[in-house]
Short mmCIF file of C-alpha atoms and ligand atoms in Angstrom, two decimals:
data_model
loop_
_atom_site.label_atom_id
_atom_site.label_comp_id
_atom_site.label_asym_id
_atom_site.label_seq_id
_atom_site.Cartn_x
_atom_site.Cartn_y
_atom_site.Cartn_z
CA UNK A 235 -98.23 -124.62 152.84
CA UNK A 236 -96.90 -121.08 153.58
CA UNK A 237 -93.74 -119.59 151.39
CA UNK A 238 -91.92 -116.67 152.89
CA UNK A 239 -89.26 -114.59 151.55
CA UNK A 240 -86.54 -112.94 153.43
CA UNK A 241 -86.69 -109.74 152.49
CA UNK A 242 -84.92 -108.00 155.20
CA UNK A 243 -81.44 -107.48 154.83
CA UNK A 244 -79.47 -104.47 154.17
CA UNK A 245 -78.09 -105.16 150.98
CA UNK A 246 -75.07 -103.35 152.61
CA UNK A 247 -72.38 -104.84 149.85
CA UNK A 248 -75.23 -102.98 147.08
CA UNK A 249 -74.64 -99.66 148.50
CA UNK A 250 -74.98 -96.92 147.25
CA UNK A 251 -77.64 -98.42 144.98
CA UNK A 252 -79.36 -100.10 147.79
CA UNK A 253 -79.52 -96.75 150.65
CA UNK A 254 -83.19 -95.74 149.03
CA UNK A 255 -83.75 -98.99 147.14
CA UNK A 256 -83.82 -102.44 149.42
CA UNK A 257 -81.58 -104.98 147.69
CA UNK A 258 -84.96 -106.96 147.00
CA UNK A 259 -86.53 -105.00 145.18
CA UNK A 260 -83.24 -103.52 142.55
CA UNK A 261 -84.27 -104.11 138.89
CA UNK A 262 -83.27 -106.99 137.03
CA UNK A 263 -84.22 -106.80 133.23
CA UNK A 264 -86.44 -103.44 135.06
CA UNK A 265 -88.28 -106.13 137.19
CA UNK A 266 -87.94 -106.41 140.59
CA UNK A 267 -85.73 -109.33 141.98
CA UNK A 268 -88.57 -110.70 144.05
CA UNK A 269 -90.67 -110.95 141.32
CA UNK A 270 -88.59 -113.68 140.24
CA UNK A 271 -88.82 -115.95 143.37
CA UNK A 272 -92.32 -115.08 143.25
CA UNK A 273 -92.44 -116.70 139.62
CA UNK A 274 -90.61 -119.99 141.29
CA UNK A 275 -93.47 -120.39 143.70
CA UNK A 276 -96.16 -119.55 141.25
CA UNK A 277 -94.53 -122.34 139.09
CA UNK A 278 -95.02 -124.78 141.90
CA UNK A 279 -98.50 -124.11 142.68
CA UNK A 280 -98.36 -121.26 145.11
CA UNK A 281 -101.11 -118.85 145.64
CA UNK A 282 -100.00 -116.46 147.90
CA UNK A 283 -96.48 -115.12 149.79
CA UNK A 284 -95.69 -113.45 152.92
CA UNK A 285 -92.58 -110.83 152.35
CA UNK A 286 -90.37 -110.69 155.06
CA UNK A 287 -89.36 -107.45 155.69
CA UNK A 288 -87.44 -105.20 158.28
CA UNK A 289 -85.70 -102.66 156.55
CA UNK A 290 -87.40 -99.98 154.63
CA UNK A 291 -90.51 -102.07 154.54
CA UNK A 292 -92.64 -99.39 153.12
CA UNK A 293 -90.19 -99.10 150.36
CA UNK A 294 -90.91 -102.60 149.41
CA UNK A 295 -94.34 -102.53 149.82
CA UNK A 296 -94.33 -99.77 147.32
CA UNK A 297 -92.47 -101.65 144.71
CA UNK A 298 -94.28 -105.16 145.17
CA UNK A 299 -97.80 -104.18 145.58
CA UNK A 300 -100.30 -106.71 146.94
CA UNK A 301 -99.82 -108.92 144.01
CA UNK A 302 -97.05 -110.08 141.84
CA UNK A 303 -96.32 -112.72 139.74
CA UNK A 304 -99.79 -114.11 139.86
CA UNK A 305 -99.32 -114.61 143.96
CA UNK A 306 -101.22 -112.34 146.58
CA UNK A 307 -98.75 -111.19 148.88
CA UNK A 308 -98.70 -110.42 152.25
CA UNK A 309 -96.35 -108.20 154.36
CA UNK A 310 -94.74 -109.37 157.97
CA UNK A 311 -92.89 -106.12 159.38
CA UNK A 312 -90.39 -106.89 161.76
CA UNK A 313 -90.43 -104.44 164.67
CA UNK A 314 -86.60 -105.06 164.25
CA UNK A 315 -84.58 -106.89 162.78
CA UNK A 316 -84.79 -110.78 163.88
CA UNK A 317 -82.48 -112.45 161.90
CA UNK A 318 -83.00 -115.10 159.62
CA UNK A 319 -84.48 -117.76 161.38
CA UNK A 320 -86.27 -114.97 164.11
CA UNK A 321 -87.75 -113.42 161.14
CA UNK A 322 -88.97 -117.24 159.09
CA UNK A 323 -90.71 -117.97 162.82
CA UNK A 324 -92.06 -114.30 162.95
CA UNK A 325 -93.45 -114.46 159.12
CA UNK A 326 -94.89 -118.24 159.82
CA UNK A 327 -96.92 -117.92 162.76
CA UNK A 328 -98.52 -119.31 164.23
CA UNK A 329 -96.49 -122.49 163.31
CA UNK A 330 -99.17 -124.69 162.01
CA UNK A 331 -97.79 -125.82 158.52
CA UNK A 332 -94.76 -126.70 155.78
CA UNK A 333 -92.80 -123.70 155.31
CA UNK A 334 -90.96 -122.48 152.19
CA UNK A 335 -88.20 -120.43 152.51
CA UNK A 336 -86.20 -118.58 149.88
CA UNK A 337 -83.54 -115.90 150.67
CA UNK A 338 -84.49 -112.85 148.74
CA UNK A 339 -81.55 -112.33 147.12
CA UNK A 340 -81.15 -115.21 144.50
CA UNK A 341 -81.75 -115.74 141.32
CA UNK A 342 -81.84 -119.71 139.91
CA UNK A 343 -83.71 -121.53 137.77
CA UNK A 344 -84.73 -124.44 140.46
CA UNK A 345 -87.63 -126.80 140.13
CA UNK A 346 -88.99 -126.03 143.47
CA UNK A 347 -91.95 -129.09 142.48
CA UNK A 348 -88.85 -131.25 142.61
CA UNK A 349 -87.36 -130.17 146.02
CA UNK A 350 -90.89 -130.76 147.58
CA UNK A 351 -91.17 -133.97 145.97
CA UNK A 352 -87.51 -135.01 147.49
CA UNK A 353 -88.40 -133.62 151.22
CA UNK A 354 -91.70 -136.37 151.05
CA UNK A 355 -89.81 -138.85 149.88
CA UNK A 356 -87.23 -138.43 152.03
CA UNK A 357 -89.66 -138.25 155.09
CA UNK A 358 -87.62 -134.70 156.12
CA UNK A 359 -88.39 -132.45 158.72
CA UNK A 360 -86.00 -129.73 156.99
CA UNK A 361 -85.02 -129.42 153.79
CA UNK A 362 -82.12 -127.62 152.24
CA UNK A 363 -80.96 -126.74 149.33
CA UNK A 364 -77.42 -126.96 147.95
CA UNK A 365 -75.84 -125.32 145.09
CA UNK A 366 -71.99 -125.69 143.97
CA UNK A 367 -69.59 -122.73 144.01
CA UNK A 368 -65.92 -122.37 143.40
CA UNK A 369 -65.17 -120.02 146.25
CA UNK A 370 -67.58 -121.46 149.50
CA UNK A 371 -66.05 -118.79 152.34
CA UNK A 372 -68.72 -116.45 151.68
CA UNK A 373 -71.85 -118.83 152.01
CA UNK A 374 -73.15 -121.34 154.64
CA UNK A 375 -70.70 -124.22 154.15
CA UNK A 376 -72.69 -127.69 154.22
CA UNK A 377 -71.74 -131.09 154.68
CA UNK A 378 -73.99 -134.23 153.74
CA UNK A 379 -73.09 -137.89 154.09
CA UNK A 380 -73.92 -140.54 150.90
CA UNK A 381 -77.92 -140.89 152.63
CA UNK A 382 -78.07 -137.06 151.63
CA UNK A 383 -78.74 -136.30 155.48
CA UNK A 384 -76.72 -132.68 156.28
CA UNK A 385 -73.47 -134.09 158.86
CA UNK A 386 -72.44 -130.50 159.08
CA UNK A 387 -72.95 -126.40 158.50
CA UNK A 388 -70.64 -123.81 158.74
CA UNK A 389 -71.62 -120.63 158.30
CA UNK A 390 -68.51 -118.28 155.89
CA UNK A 391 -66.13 -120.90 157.38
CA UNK A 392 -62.51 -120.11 157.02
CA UNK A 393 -60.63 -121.36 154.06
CA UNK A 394 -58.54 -124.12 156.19
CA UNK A 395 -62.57 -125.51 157.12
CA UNK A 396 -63.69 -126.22 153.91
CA UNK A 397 -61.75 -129.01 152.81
CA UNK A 398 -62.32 -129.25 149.29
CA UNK A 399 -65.75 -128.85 149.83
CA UNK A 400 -67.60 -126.82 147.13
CA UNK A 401 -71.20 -127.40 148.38
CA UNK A 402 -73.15 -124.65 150.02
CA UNK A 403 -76.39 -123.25 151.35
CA UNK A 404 -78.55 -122.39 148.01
CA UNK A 405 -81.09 -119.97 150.93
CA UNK A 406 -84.03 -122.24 149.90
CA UNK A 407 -85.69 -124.08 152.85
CA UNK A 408 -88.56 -126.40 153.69
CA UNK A 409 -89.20 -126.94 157.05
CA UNK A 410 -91.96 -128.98 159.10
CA UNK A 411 -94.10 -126.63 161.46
CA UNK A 412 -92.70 -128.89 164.33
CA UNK A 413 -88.75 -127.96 163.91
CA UNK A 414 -89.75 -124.33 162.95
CA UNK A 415 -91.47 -124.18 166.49
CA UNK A 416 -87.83 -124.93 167.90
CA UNK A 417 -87.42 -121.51 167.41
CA UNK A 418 -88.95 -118.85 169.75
CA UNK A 419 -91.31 -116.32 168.46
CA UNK A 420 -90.17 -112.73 168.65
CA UNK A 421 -86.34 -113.44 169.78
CA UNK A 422 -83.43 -112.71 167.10
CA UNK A 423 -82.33 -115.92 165.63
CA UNK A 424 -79.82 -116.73 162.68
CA UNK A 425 -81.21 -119.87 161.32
CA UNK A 426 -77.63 -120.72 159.54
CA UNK A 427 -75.11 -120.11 162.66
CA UNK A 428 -77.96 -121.33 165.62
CA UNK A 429 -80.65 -123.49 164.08
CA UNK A 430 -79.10 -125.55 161.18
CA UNK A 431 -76.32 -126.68 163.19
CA UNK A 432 -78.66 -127.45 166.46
CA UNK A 433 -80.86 -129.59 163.76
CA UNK A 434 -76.94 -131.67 163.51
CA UNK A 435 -76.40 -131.76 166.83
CA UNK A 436 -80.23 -133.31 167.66
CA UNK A 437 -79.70 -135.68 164.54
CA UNK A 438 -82.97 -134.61 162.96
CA UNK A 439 -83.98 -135.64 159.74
CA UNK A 440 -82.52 -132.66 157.97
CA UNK A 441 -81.81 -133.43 154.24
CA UNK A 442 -79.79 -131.48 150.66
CA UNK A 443 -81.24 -130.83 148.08
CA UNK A 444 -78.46 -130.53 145.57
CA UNK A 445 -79.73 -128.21 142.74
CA UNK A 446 -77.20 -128.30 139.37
CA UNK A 447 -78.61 -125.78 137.76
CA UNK A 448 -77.77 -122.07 137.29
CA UNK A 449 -77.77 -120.39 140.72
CA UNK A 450 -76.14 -116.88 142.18
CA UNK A 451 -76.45 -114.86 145.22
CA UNK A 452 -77.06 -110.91 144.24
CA UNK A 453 -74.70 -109.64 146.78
CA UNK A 454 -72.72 -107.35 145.17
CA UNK A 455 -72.53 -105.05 141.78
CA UNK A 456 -69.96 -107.43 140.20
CA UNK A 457 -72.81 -109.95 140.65
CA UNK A 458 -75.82 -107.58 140.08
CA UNK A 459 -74.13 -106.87 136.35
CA UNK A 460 -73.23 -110.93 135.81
CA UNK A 461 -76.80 -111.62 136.82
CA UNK A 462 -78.20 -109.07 133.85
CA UNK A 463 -75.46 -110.71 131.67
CA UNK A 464 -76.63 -114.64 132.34
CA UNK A 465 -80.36 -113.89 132.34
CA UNK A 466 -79.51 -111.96 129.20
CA UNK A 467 -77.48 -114.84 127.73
CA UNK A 468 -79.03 -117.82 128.73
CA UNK A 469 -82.94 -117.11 128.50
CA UNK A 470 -84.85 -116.89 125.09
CA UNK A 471 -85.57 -113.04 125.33
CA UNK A 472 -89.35 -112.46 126.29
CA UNK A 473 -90.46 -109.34 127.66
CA UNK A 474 -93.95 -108.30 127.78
CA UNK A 475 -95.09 -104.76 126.08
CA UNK A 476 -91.30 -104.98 124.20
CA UNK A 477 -90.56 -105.73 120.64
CA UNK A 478 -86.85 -105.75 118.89
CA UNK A 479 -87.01 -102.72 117.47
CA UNK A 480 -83.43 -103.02 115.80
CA UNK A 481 -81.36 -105.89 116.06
CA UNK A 482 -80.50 -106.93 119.39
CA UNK A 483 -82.59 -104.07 120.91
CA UNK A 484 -85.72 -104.96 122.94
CA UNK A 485 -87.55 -101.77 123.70
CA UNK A 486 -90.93 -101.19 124.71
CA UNK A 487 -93.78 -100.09 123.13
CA UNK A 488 -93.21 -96.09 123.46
CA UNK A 489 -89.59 -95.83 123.82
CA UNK A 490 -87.62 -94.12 121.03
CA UNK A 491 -84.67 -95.58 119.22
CA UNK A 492 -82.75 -93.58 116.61
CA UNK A 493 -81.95 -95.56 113.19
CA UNK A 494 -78.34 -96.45 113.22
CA UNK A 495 -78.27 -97.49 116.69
CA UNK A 496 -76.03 -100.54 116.96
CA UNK A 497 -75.87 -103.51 119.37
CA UNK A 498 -73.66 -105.89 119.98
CA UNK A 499 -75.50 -107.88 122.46
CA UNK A 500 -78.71 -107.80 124.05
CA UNK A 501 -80.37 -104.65 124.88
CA UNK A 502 -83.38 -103.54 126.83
CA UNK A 503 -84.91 -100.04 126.64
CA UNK A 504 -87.42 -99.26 129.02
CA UNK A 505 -90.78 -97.37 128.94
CA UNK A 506 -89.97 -93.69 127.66
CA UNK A 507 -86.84 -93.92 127.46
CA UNK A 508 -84.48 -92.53 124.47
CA UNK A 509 -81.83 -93.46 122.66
CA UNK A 510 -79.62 -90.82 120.48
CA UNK A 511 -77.97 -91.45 116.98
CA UNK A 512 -75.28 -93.09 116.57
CA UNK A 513 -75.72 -94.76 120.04
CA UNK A 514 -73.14 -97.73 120.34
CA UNK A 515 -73.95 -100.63 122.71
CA UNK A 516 -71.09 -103.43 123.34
CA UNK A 517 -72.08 -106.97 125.29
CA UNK A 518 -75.83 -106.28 127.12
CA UNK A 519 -77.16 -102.87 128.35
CA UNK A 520 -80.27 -102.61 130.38
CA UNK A 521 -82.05 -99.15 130.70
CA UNK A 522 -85.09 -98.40 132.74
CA UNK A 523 -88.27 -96.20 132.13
CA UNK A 524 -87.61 -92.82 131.25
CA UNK A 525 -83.66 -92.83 130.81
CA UNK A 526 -82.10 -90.25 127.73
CA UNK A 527 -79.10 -91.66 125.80
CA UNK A 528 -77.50 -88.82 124.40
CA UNK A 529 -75.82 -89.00 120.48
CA UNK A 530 -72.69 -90.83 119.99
CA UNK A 531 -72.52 -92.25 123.19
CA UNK A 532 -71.08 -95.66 123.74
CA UNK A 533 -72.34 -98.61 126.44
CA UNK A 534 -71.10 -101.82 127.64
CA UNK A 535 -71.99 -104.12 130.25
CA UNK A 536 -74.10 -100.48 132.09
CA UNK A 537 -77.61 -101.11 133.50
CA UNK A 538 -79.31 -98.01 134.25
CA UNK A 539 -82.07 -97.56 136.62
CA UNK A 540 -85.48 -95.32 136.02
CA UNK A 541 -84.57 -91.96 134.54
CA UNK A 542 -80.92 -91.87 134.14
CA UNK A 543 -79.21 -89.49 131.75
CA UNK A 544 -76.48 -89.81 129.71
CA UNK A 545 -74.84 -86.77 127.63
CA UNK A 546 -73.46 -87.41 124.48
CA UNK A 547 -70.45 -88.94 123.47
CA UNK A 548 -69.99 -90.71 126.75
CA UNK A 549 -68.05 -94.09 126.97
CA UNK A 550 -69.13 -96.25 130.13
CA UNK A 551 -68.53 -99.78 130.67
CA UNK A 552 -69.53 -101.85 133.83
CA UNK A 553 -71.40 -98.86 135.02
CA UNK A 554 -74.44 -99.36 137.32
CA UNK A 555 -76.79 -95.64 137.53
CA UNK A 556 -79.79 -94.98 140.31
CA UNK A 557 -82.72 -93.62 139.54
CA UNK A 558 -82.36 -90.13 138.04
CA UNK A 559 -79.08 -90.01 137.98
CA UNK A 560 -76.98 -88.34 135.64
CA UNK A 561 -72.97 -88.69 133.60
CA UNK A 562 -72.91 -85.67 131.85
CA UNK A 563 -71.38 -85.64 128.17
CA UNK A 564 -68.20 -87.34 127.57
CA UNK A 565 -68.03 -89.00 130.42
CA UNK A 566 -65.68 -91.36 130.47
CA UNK A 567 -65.95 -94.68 132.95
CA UNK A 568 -64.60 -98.17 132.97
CA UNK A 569 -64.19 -101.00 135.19
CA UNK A 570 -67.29 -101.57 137.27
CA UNK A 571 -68.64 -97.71 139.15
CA UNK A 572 -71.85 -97.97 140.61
CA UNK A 573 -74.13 -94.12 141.03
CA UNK A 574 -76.06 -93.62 143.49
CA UNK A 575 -79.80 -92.45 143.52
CA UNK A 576 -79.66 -88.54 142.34
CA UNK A 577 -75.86 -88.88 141.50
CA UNK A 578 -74.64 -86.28 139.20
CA UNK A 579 -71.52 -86.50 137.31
CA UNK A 580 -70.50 -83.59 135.32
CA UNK A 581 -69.56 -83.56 131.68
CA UNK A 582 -66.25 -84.43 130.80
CA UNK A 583 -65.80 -86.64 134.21
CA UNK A 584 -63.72 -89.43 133.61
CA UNK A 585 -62.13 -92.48 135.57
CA UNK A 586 -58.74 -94.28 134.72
CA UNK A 587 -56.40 -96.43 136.76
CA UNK A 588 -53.69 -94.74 138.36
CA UNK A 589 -50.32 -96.87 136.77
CA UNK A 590 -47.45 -95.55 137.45
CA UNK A 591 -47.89 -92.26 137.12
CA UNK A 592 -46.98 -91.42 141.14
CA UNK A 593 -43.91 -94.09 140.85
CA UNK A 594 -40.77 -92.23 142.16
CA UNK A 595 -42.97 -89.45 144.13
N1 GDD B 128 -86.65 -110.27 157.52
C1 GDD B 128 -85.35 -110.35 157.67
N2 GDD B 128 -84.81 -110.01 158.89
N3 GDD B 128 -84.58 -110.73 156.63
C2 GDD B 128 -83.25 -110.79 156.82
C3 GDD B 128 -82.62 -110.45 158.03
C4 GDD B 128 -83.47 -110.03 159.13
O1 GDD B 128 -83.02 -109.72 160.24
N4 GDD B 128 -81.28 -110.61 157.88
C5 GDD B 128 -81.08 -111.02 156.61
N5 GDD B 128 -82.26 -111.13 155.95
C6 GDD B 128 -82.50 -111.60 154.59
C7 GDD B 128 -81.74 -110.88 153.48
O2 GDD B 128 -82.55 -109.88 152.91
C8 GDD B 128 -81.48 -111.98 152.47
O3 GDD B 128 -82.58 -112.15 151.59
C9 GDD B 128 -81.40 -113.25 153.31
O4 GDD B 128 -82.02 -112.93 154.58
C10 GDD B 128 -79.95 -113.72 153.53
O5 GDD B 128 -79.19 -112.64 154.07
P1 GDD B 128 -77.83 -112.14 153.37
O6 GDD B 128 -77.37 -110.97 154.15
O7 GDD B 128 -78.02 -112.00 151.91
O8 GDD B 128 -76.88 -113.34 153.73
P2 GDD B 128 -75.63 -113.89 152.94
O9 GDD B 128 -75.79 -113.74 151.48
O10 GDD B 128 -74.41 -113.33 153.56
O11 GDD B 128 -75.70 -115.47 153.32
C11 GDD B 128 -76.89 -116.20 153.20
O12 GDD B 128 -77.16 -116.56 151.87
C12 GDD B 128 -76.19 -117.47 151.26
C13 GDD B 128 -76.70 -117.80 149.87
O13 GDD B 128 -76.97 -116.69 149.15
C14 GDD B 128 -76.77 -117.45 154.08
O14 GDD B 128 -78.05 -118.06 154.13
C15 GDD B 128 -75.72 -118.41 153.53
O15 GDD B 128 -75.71 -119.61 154.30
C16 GDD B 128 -76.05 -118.74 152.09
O16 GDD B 128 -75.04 -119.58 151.53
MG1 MG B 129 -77.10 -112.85 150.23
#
């Protein structure tokens, strides 16, 4: 069986955090998203991956290593981009086994054991599976009768086109090497607009999967910071080479936390970093290896990539910082601001909504 991950996208809805950092690779908890799809396929038996990449493959590559969650991976480089489904054929060949797909973007805590399990049962040639959101215009739409066969997909459909439907595309796929050779090597190919619905049309045995556990697409900083805040929240916390230094704080083994730092909620400190006294974290606050907290400063909801620093006496809340980035002292941010890669803010910057202060003008 071969797994492949779609690692190809732009992350365009990430920028500026993603224009030197592909989306699939952006910390979460300081590991790298894939790492945690990785960890889904190790957990059902997998030995070994194949990225799928297109943009800034070498940038990926340098994150993720050969190996990665206990998994040898291998690279497929699209010579450009192929889409979804062009880049799954591209990644799989030559098409000569069950396929795994996951979107490289997602973060869930699904039994993939179990979705195989259902796709035998079921006698599938493709498997999908389905996850339940309040707001379905923004994913693949998908329809299923009571057999759990798939009727219908609609890729972002409209608002009047989903009909009270909820359930959508979950970007985890199994497909039999004889439906993935109904798509042509080496052509572009989106496998949720062209393939899914030709598998309708052809009445194939295309089945949901529908997974009721946690589940959310990493498309965008509101959802980069909720994802920090579930894992955060939900999961006992566990990291290797940390140890809760203070309470709440999780640092690792050579990072430096003044006494007197408080925490509200969770905290991670990466390697190296440092954090000031009378530091004040609210909710969760993730910082990566190497970052400076200066005194008195004040975080909420912020996760801070390698090498950020902070001056003292800043307040920032929903604030997401590249690498070596820096909001000079007494900074003052709220709402949700996202730095980009070398971004430099100087002291005394602040940020506030504009009211009324213009009303009348
Ligand atoms: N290799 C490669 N080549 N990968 C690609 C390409 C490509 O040309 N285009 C996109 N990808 C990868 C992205 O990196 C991402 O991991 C995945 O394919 C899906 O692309 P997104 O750009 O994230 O799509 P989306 O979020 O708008 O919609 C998709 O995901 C939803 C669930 O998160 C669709 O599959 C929806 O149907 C689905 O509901
Ligand atoms: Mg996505």
């Amino acid at each position: 069986m071969h797994a492949v991950i779609l690692a190809g996208g732009k992350g365009t809805r990430l920028r500026p955090l993603t224009l030197d950092l592909p989306k699939p690779v952006v910390p979460l908890l300081n590991r790298p998203l894939l790492e945690y799809q990785l960890a889904m396929l190790a957990a059902a038996g997998f030995g070994r991956a194949t990225l799928s990449t297109s943009y800034q493959p070498d940038r990926i590559r340098e994150v993720m290593g050969d190996r990665s969650a206990g998994l040898d991976l291998g690279y497929a480089v699209e010579p450009e981009p192929l889409g979804t489904g062009g880049a799954v054929r591209f990644a799989a060949s030559p098409a000569d086994g069950t396929v795994v797909v996951f979107n490289g973007d997602i973060l869930s805590d699904l039994d993939l054991s179990a979705v195989l399990e259902f796709h035998r049962r079921k006698g599938a040639g493709v498997t999908i599976v389905l996850s339940e959101v309040e707001d379905p215009t923004n994913y693949g739409l998908v329809v299923t009768g009571a057999d759990g066969r798939v009727r219908q997909f609609l890729e972002k459909p409209g608002w009047d086109e989903t009909d009270g439907l909820r359930t959508i595309n979950a970007g985890t796929y199994v497909i039999e090497p004889e439906y993935l050779s109904l798509i042509k090597e080496g052509v572009h190919l989106s496998i949720e607009r062209e393939f899914f619905p030709l598998l309708v049309e052809r009445g194939d045995p295309f089945y949901a999967y529908v997974h009721r556990g946690y589940w959310i697409d990493i498309g965008t900083v509101g959802k980069y910071l909720k994802a920090h805040a579930d894992l955060l929240r939900l999961r006992p916390l566990t990291l290797p080479g940390h140890r809760e230094v203070l309470p709440g704080i999780h640092a690792a083994e050579d990072a430096v936390v003044a006494a007197g730092v408080e925490a509200r909620g969770p905290v991670v400190v990466g390697r190296g970093a440092r954090v000031g006294e009378g530091v004040v974290f609210s909710r969760f606050c993730v910082l990566g290896p190497g970052c400076t907290i200066g005194d008195g400063a004040h975080l909420d909801a912020c996760v801070l990539w390698d090498g950020v620093r902070v001056g003292e006496g800043a307040r920032l809340q929903g604030v997401v910082a590249g690498q070596e980035s820096r909001l000079g002292s007494h900074t003052r941010i709220s709402g949700l601001f996202a730095l980009g890669t070398g971004g430099h803010l100087p002291d005394y910057s602040h940020h506030a909504e504009m009211g009324e202060i213009l009303e009348g003008e």
